[in-house]
Coordinates of C-alpha atoms in Angstrom, one line a residue:
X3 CA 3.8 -88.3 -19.2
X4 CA 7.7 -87.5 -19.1
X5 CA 7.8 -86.7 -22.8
X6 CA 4.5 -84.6 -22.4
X7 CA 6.8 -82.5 -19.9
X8 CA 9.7 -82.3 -22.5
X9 CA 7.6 -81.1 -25.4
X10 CA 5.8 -77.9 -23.2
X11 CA 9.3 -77.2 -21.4
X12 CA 10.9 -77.8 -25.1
X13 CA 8.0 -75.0 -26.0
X14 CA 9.1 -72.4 -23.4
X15 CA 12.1 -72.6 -24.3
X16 CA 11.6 -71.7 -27.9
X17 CA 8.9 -69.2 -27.0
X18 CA 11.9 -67.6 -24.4
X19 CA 14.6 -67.5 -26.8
X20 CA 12.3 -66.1 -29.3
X21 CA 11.1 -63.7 -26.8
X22 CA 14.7 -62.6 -26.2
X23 CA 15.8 -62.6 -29.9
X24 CA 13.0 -60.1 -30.4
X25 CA 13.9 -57.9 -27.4
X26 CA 17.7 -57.9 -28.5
X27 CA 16.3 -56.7 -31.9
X28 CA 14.3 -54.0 -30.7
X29 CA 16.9 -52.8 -28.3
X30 CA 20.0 -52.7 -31.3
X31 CA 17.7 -50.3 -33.5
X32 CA 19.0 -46.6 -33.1
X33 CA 15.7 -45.0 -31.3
X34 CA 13.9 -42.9 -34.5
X35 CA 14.8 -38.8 -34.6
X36 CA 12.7 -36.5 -32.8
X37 CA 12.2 -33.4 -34.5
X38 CA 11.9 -30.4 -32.2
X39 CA 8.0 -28.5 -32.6
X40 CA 8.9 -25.0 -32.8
X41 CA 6.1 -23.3 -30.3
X42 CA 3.6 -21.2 -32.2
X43 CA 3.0 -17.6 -31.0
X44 CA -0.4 -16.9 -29.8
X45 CA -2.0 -14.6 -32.4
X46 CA -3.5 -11.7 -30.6
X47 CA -7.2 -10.4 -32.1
X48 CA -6.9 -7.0 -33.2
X49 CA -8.2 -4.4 -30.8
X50 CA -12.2 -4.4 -31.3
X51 CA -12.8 -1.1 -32.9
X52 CA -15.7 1.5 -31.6
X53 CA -19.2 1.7 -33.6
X54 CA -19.2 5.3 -35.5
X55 CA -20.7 7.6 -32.6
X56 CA -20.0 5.3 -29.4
X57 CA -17.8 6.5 -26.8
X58 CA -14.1 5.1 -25.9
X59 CA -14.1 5.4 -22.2
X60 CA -10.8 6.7 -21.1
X61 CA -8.9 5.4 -18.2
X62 CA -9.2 7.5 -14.5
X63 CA -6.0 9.4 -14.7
X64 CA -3.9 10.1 -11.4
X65 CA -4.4 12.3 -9.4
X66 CA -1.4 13.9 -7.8
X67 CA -1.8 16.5 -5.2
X68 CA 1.5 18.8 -4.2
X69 CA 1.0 18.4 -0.3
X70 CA 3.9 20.3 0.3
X71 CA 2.0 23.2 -1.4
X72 CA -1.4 22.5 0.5
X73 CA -0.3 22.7 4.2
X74 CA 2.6 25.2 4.1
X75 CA -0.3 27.8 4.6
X76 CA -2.2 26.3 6.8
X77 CA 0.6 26.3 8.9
X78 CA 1.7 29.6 8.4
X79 CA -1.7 30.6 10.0
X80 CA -1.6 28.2 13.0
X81 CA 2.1 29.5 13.5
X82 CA 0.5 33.4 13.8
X83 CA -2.2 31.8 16.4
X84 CA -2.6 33.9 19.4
X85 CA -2.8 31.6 23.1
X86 CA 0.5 29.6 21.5
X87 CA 3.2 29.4 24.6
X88 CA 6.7 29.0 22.3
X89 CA 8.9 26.0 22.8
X90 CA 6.4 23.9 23.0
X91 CA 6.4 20.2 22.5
X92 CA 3.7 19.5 19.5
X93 CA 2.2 15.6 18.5
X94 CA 1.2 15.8 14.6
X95 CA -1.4 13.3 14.2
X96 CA -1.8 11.5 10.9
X97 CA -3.9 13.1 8.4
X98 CA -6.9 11.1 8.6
X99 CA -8.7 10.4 5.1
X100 CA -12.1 11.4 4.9
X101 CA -13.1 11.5 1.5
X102 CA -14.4 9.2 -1.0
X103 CA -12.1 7.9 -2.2
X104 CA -8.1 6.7 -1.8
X105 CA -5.6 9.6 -0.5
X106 CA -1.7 8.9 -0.4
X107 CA -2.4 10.2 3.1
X108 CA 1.2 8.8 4.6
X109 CA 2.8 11.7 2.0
X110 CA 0.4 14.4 2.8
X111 CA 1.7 13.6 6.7
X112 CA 5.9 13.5 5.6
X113 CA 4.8 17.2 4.1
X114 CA 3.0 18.0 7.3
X115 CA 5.8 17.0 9.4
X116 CA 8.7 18.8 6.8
X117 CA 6.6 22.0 6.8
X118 CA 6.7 21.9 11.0
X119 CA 10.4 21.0 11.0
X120 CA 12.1 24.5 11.5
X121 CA 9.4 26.1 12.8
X122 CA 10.9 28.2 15.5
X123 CA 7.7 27.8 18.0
X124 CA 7.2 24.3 18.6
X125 CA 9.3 21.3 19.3
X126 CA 7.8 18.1 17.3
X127 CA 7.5 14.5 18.9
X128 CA 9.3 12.5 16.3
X129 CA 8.0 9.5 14.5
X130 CA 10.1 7.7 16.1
X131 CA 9.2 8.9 19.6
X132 CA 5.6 8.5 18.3
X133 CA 5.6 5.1 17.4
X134 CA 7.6 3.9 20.3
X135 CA 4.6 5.6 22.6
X136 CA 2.2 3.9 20.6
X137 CA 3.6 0.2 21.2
X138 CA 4.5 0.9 24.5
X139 CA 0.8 2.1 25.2
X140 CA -1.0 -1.0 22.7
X141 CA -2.1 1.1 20.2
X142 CA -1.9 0.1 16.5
X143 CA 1.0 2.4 14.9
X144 CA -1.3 2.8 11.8
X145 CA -3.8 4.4 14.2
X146 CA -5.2 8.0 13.4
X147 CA -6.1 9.4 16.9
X148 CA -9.8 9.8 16.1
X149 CA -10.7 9.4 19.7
X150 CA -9.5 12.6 21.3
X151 CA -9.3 10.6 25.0
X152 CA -6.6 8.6 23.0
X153 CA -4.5 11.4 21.2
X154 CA -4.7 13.1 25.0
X155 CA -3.2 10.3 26.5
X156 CA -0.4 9.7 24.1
X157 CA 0.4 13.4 24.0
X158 CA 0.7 13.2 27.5
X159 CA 2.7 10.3 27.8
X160 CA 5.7 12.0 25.1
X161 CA 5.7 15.0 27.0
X162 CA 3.3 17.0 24.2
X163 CA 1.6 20.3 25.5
X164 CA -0.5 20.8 21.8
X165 CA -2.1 18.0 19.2
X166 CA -2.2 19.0 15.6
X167 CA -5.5 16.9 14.2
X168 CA -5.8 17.0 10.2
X169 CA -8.2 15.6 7.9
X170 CA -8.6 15.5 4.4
X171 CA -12.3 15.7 3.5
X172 CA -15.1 15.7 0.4
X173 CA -14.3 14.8 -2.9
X174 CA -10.3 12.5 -3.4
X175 CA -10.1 14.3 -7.2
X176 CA -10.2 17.9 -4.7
X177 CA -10.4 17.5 -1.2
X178 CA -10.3 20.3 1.3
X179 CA -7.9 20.2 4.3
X180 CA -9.0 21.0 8.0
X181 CA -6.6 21.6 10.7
X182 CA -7.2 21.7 14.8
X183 CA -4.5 22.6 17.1
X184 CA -5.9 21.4 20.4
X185 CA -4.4 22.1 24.1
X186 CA -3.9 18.8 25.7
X187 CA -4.0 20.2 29.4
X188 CA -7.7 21.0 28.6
X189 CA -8.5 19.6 25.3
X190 CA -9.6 22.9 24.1
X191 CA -9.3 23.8 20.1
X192 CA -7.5 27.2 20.2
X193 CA -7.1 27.4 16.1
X194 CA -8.9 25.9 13.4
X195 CA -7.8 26.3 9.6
X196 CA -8.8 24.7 6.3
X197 CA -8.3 25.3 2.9
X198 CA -7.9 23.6 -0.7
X199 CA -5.6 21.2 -1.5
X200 CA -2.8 22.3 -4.2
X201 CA -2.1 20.5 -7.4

């Protein structure tokens, strides 16, 4: 029985120093060279060429608009309007896009704004003035004043006697502009205006 034990404990220990003689091996050997895989570029096909008689389609080109040109005489004419009282406070709305398509509408506004700025008959709410009224009263300060109950109230509330409403409508690639100075004490329109945009 005892020798029994001797000869399998007499086993294992051959079978562990082999083990370990192996492992020493294995772990004395220099690990084998790696050689680096330069990455391969990823050929491009060449651009499909067009049947004889088919038609390239070209991309939509981009459309800009000189809005400085386009509301100085609109302006001009609203500035000539008869029933205007002179140092009055005016609210320029945002000109509210109407047409088909996209309209850098927050541009055509700045030219609104610079064309009004030494105008000699009114006094403009500023932006700043404009947005503040529009937090303070919960209105978005992206919002166009298409309600005409709204643009009253916020005129009102900066102290504005007139509203200048603008809207750019019909096709983006030409769009006309329309203009309505309204009185805020009795929301009446007392000059209307439109004309083509100016490329």
């Amino acid at each position: 029985m005892s020798s029994s034990i001797y000869k399998i404990s007499g086993v294992m220990l051959v079978a562990l120093m082999l083990s370990g003689c192996i492992t020493g091996e294995q772990s004395q050997q220099p690990p084998a060279p790696v050689e680096p895989v330069q990455p391969t570029q990823p050929v491009e096909p060449p651009p499909a060429k067009p049947e004889p008689g088919e038609t390239v389609q070209q991309p939509p080109k981009i459309v800009t608009i000189n809005w400085d040109a386009s509301v100085q005489p609109l302006v001009a004419k609203m500035l000539q309007a008869e029933g205007v009282t002179s140092g009055s406070v005016l609210l320029v709305d945002r000109i509210k896009n109407s047409t088909n398509g996209n309209l850098q509408s927050a541009k055509a506004t700045t030219a609104l704004q610079n064309s009004l700025a030494n105008n000699g008959k009114f006094t403009l709410v500023t932006p700043q003035q404009l947005a503040t009224a529009k937090q303070t009263l919960g209105l978005s300060a992206e919002d166009s004043l298409t309600s005409r109950s709204k643009a009253i109230g916020l005129a009102r509330y900066v102290g504005a006697q007139y509203v200048l409403y603008s809207n750019a409508q019909g096709d983006v690639k030409s769009p006309e502009l329309q203009m309505q100075l309204m009185l805020v004490q009795t929301g009446e329109i007392i000059w209307s205006g439109n004309g083509d945009v100016q490329h």
